Short mmCIF file of N, CA and C in Angstrom, two decimals:
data_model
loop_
_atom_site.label_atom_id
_atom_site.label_comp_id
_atom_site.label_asym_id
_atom_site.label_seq_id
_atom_site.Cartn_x
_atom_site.Cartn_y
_atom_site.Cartn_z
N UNK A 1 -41.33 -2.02 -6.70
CA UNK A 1 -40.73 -3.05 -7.56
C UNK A 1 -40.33 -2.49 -8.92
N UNK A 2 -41.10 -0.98 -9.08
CA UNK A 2 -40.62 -1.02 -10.31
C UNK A 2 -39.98 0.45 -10.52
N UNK A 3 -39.22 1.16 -11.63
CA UNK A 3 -37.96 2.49 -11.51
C UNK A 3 -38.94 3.51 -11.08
N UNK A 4 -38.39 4.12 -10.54
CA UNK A 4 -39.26 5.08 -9.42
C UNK A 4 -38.22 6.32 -9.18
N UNK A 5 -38.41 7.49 -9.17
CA UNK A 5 -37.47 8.68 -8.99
C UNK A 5 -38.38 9.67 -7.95
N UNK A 6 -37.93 10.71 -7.43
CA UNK A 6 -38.05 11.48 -6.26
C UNK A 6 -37.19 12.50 -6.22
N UNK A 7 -37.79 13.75 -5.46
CA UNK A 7 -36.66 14.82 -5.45
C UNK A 7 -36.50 14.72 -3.68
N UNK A 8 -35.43 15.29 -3.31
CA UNK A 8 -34.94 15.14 -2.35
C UNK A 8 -36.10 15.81 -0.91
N UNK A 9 -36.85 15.26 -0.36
CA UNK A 9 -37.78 15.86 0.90
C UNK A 9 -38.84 16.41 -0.08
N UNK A 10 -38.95 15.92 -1.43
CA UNK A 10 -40.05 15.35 -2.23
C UNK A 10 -40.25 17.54 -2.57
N UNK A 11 -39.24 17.91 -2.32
CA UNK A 11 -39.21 19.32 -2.90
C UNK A 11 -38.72 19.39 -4.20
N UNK A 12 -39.40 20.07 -5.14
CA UNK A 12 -38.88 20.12 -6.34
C UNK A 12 -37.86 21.32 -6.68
N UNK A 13 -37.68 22.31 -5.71
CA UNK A 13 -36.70 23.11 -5.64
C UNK A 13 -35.16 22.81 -5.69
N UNK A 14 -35.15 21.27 -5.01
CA UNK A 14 -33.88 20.84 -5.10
C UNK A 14 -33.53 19.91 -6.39
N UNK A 15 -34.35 19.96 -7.30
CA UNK A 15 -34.56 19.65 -8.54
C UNK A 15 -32.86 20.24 -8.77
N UNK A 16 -33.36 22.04 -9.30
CA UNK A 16 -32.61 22.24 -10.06
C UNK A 16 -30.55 21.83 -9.89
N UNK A 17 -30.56 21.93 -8.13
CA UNK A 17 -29.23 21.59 -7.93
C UNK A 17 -28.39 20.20 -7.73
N UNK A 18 -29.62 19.59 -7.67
CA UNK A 18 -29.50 18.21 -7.05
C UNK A 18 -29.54 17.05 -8.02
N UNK A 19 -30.66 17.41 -8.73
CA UNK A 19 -31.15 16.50 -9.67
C UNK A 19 -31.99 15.68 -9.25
N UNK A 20 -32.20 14.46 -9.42
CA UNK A 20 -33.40 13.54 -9.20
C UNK A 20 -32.39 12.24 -7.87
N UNK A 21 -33.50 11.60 -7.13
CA UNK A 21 -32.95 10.66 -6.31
C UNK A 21 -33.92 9.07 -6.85
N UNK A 22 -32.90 8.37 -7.54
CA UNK A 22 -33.28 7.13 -8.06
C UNK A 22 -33.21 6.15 -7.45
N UNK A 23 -34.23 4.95 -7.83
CA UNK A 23 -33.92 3.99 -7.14
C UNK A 23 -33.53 2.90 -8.22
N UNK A 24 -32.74 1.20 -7.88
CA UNK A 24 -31.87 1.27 -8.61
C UNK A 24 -32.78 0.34 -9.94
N UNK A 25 -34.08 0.23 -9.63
CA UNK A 25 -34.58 -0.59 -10.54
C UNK A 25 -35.01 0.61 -12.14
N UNK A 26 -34.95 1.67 -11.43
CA UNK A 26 -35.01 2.96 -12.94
C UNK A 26 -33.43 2.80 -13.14
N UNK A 27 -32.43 2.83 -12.10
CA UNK A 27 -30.82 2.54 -12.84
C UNK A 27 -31.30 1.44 -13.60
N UNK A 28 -31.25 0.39 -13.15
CA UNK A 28 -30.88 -0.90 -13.81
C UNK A 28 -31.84 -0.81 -15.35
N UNK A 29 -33.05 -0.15 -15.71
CA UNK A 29 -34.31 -0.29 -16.51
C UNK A 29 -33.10 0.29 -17.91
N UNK A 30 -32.11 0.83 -18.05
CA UNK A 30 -31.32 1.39 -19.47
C UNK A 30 -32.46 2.14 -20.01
N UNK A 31 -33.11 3.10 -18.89
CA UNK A 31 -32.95 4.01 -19.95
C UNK A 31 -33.25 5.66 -18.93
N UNK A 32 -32.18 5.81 -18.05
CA UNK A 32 -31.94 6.36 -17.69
C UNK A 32 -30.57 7.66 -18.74
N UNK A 33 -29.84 6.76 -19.06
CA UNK A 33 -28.86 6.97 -19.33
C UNK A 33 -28.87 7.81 -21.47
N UNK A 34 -29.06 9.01 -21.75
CA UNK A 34 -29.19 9.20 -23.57
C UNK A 34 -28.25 7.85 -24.14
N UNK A 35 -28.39 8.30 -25.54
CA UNK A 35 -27.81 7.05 -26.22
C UNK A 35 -26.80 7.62 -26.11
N UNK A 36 -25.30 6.70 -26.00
CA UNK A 36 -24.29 6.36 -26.62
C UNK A 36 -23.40 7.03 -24.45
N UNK A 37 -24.56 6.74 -23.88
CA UNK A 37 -23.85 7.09 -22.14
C UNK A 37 -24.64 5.60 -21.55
N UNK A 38 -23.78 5.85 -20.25
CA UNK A 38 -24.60 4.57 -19.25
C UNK A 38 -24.08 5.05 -18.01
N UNK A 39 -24.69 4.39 -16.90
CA UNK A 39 -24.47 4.51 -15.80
C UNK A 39 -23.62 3.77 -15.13
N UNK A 40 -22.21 4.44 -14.84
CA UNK A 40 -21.22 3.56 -14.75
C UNK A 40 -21.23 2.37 -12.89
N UNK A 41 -20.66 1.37 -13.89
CA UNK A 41 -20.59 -0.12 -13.22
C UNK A 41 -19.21 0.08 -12.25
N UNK A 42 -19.44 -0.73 -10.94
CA UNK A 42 -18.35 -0.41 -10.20
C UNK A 42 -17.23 -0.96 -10.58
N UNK A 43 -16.80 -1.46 -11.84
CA UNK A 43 -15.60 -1.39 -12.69
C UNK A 43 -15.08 0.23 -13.06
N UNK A 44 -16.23 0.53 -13.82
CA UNK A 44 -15.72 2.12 -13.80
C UNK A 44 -15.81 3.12 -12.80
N UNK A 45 -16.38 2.82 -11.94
CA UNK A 45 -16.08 4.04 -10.57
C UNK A 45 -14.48 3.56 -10.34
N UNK A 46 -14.21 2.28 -10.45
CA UNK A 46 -12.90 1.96 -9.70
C UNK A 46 -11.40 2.59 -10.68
N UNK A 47 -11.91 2.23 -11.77
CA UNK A 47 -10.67 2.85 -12.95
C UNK A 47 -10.83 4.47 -12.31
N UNK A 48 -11.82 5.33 -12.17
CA UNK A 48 -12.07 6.51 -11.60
C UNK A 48 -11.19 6.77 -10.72
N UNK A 49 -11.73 6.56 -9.70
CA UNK A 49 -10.91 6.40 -8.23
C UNK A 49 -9.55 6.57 -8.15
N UNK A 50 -8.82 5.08 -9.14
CA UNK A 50 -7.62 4.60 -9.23
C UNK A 50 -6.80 5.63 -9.87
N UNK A 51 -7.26 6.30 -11.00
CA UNK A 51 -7.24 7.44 -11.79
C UNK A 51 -6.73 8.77 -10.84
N UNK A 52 -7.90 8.93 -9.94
CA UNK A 52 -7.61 9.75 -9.10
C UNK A 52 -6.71 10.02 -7.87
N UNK A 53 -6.04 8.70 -7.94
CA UNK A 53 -4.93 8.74 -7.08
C UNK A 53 -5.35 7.97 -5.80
N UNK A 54 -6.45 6.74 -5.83
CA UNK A 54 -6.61 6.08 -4.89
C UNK A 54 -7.78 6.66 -3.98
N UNK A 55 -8.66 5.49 -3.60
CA UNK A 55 -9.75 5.85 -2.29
C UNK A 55 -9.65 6.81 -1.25
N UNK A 56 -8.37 6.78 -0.79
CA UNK A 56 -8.28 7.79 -0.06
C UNK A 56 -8.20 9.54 0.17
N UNK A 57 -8.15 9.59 -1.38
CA UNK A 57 -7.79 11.07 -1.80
C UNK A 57 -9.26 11.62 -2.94
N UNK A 58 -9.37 10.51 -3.74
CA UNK A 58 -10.41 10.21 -4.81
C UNK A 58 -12.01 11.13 -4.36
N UNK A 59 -12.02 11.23 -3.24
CA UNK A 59 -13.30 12.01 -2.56
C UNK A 59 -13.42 13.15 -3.08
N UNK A 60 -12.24 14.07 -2.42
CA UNK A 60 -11.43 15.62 -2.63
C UNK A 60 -11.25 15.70 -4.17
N UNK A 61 -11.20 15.19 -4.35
CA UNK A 61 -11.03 15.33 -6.56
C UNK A 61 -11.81 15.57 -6.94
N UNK A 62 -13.05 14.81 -6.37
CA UNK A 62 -14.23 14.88 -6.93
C UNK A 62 -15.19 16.14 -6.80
N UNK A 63 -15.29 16.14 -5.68
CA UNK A 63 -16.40 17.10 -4.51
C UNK A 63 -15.89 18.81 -5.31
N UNK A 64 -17.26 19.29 -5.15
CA UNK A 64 -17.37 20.80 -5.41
C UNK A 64 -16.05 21.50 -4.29
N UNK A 65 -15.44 22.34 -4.51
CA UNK A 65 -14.05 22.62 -4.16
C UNK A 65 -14.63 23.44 -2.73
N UNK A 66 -15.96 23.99 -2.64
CA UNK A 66 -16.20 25.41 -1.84
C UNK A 66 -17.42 24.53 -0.53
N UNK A 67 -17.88 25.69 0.35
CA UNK A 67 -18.60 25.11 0.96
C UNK A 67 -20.26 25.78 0.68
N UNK A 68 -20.37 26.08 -0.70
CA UNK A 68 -21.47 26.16 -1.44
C UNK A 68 -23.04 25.49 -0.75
N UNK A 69 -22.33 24.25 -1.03
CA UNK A 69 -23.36 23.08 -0.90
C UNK A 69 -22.97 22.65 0.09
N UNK A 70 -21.80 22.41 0.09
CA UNK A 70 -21.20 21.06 1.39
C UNK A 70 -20.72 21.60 2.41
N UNK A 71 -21.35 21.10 4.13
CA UNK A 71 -21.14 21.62 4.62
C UNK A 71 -19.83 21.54 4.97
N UNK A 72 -19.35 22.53 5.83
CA UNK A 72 -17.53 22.64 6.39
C UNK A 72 -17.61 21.57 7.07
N UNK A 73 -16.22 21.02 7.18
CA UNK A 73 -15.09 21.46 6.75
C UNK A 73 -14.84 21.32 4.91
N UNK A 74 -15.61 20.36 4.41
CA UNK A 74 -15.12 20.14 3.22
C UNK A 74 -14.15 19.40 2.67
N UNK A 75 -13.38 18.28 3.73
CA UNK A 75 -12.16 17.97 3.88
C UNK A 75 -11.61 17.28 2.42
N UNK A 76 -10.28 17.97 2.12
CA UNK A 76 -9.82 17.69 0.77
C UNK A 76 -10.25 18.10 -0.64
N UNK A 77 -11.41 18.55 -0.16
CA UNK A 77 -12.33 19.10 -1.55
C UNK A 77 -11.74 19.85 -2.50
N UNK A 78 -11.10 19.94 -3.92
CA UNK A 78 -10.57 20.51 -4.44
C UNK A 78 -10.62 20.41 -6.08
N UNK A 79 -11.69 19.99 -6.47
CA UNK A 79 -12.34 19.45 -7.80
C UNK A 79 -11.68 19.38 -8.78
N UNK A 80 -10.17 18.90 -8.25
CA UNK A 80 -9.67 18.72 -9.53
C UNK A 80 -9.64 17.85 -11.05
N UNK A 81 -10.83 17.04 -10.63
CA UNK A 81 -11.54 16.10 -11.73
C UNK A 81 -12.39 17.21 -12.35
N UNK A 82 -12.80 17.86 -11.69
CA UNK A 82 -14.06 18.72 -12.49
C UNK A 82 -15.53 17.81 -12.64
N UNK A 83 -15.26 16.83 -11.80
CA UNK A 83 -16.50 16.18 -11.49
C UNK A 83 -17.52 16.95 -11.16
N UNK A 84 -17.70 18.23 -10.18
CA UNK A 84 -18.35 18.43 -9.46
C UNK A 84 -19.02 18.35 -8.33
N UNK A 85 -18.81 16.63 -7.31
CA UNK A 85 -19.78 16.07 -7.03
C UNK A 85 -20.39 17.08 -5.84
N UNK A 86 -21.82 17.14 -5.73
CA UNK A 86 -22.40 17.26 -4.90
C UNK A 86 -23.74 16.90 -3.92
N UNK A 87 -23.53 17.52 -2.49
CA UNK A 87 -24.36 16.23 -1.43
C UNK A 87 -25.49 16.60 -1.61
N UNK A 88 -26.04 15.89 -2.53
CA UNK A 88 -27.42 15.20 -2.90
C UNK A 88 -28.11 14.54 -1.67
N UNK A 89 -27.28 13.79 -0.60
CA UNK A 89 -28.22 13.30 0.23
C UNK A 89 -28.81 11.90 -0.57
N UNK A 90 -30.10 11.60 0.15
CA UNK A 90 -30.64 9.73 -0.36
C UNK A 90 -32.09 9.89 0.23
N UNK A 91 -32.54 8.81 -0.32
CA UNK A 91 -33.74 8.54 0.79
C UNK A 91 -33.27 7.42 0.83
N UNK A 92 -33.12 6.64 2.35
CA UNK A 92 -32.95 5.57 2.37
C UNK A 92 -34.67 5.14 3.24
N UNK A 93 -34.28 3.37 2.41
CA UNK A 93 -35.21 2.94 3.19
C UNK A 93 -35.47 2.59 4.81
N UNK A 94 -36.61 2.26 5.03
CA UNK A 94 -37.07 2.03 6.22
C UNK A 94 -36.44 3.22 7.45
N UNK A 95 -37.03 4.17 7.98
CA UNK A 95 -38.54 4.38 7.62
C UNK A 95 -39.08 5.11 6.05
N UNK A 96 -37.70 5.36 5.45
CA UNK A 96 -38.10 6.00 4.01
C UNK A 96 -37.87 7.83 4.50
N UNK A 97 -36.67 7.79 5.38
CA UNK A 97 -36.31 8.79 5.55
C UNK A 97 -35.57 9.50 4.43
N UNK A 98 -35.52 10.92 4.34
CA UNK A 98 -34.35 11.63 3.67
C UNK A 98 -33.55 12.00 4.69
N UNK A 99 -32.36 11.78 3.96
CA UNK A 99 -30.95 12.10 4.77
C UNK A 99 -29.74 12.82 3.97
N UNK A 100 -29.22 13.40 4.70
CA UNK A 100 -27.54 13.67 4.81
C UNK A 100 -27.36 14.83 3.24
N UNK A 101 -28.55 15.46 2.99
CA UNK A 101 -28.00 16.68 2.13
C UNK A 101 -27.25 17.81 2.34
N UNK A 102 -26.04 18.60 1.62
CA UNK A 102 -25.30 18.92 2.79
C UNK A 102 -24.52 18.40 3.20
N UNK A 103 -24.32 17.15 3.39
CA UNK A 103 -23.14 16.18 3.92
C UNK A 103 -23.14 15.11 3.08
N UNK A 104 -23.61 14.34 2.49
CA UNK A 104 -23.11 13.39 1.59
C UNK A 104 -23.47 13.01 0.27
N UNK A 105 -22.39 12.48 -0.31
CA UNK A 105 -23.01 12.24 -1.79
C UNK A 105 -23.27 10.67 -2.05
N UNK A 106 -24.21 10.38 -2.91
CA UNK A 106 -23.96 9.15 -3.05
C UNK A 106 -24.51 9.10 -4.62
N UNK A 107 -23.56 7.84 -5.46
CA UNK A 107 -24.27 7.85 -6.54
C UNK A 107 -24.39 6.19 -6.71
N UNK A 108 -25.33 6.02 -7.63
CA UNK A 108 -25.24 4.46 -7.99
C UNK A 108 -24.33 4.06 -8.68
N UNK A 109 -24.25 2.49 -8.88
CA UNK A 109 -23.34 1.86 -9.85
C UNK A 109 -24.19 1.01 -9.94
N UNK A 110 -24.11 0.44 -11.33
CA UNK A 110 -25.45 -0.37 -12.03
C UNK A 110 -24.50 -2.06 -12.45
N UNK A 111 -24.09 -2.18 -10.97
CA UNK A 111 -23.77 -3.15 -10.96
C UNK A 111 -24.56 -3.54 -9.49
N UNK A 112 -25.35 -4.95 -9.76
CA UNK A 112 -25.85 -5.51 -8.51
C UNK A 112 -25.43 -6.25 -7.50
N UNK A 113 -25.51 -6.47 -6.09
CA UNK A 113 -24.75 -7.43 -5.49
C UNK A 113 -25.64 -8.43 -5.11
N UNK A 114 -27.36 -8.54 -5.26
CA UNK A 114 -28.27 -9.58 -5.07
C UNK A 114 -29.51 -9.10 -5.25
N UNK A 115 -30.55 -10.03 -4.71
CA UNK A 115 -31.91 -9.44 -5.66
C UNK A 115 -32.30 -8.27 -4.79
N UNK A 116 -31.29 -7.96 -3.30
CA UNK A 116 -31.72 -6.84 -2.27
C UNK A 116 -31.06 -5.56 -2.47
N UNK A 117 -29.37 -5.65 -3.00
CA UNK A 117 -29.00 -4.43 -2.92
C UNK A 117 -27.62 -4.82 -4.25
N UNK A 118 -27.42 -3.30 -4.24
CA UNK A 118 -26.59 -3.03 -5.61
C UNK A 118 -25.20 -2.01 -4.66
N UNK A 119 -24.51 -2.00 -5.73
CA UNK A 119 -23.31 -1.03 -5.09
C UNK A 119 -23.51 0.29 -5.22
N UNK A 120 -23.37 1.52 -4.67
CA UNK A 120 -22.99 2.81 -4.50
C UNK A 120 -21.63 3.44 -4.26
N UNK A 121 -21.73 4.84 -4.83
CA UNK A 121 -20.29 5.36 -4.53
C UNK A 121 -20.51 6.41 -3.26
N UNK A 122 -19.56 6.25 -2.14
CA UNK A 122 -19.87 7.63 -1.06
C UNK A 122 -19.13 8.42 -1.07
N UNK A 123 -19.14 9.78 -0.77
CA UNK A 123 -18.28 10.92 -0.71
C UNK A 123 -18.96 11.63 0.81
N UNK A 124 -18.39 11.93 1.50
CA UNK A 124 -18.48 12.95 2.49
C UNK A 124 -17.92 14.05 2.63
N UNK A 125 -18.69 15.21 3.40
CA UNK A 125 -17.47 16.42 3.63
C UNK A 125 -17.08 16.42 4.65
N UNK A 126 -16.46 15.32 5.52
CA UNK A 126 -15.51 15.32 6.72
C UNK A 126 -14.61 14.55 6.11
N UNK A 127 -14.46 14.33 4.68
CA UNK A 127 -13.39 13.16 4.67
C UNK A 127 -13.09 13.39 3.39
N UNK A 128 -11.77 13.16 2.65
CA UNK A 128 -11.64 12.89 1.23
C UNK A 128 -11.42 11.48 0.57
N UNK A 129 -11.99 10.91 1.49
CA UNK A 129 -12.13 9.46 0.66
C UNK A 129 -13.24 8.80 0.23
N UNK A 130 -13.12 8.18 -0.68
CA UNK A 130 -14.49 7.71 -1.30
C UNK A 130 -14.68 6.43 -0.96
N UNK A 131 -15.91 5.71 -1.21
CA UNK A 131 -16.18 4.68 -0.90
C UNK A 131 -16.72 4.07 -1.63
N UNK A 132 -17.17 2.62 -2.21
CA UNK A 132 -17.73 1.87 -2.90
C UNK A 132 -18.55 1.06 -1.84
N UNK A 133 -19.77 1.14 -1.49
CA UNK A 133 -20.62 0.45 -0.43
C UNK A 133 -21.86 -0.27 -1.07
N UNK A 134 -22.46 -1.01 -0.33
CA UNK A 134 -23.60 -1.48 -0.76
C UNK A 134 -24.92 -1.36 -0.04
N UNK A 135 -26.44 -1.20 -0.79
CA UNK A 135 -27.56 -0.72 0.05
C UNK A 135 -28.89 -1.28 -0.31
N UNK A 136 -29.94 -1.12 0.16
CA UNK A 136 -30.79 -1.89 -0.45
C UNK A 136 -31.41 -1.25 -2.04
N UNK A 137 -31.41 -1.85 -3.01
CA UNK A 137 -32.30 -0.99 -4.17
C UNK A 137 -33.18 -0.47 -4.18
N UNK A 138 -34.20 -0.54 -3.45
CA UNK A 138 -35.32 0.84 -3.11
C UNK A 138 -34.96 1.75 -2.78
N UNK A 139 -33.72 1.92 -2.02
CA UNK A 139 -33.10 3.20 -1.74
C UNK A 139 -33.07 4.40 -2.81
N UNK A 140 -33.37 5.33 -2.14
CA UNK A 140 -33.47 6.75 -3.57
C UNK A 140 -31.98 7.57 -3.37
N UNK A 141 -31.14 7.15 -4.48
CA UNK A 141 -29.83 7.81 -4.42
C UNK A 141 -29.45 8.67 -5.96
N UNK A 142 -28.37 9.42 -6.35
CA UNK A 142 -28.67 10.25 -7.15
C UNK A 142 -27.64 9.22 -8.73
N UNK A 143 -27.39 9.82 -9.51
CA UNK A 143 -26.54 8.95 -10.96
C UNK A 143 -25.88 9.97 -11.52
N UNK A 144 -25.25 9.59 -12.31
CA UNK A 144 -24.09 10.23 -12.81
C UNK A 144 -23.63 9.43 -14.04
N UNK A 145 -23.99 9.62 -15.24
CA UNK A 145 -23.78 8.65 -16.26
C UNK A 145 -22.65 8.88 -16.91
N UNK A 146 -21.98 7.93 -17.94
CA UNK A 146 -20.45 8.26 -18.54
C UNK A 146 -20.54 8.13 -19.90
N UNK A 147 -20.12 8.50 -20.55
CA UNK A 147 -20.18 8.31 -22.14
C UNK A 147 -19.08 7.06 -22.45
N UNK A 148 -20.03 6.34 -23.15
CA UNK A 148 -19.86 4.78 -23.64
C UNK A 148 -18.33 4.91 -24.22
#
């Protein structure tokens, strides 16, 4: 019930590349984010996106350009945002598995859709499109904050 963080298969090795996997009640708590940043609301993933030339391409902009991290194919990957993003993977709930490092990214948006689940952004490396989805908030997914 209450902000809770985790490293990915609870290894702290993936600390350094990964960063931390949150769940969304530490998003939602403000104070994830230094002063004068926040954790952007799926208003601003969408100006993002839109920015980037639409959902369908918006993936590949984002995503680390190589197959470093992500596994092949990598489709579209070409970082021309300089985002970086990379597959962090999740713990999702029930059974409270870790999943999909290597293959997917996901970050929060600290916008809620009910008292069960909030929105997320997805990226895959079979695809260059991104997604705006929704999941339950206990879920452990990674953040990405924006300057205010």
């Amino acid at each position: 019930t209450g902000g809770a963080y985790c490293w990915y298969n609870s290894n702290i090795v993936s600390k350094k590349t990964y960063g931390a996997l949150y769940n969304w009640e530490a998003v939602s708590s403000g104070v994830l984010a230094p002063k004068g940043w926040h954790v952007p609301t799926t208003k601003d993933w969408k100006v993002l996106i839109a920015f980037l030339g639409g959902e369908k391409v918006a993936g590949g902009k984002l995503k680390e350009a190589d197959t470093n991290h992500w596994a092949a194919p990598n489709t579209g990957a070409d970082n021309s945002s300089d985002f970086t993003a990379l597959p962090g993977g999740g713990r999702i709930m029930a059974p409270w598995d870790f999943l999909a490092i290597g293959y997917k990214g996901w970050w929060w948006s600290s916008t809620k859709k009910n008292i069960f689940k909030a929105y997320f952004v997805a990226i895959s490396y079979g695809l260059s499109e991104v997604g705006i989805l929704k999941i339950n908030r206990s879920s452990g997914l990674s953040v990405r904050c924006i300057k205010d």
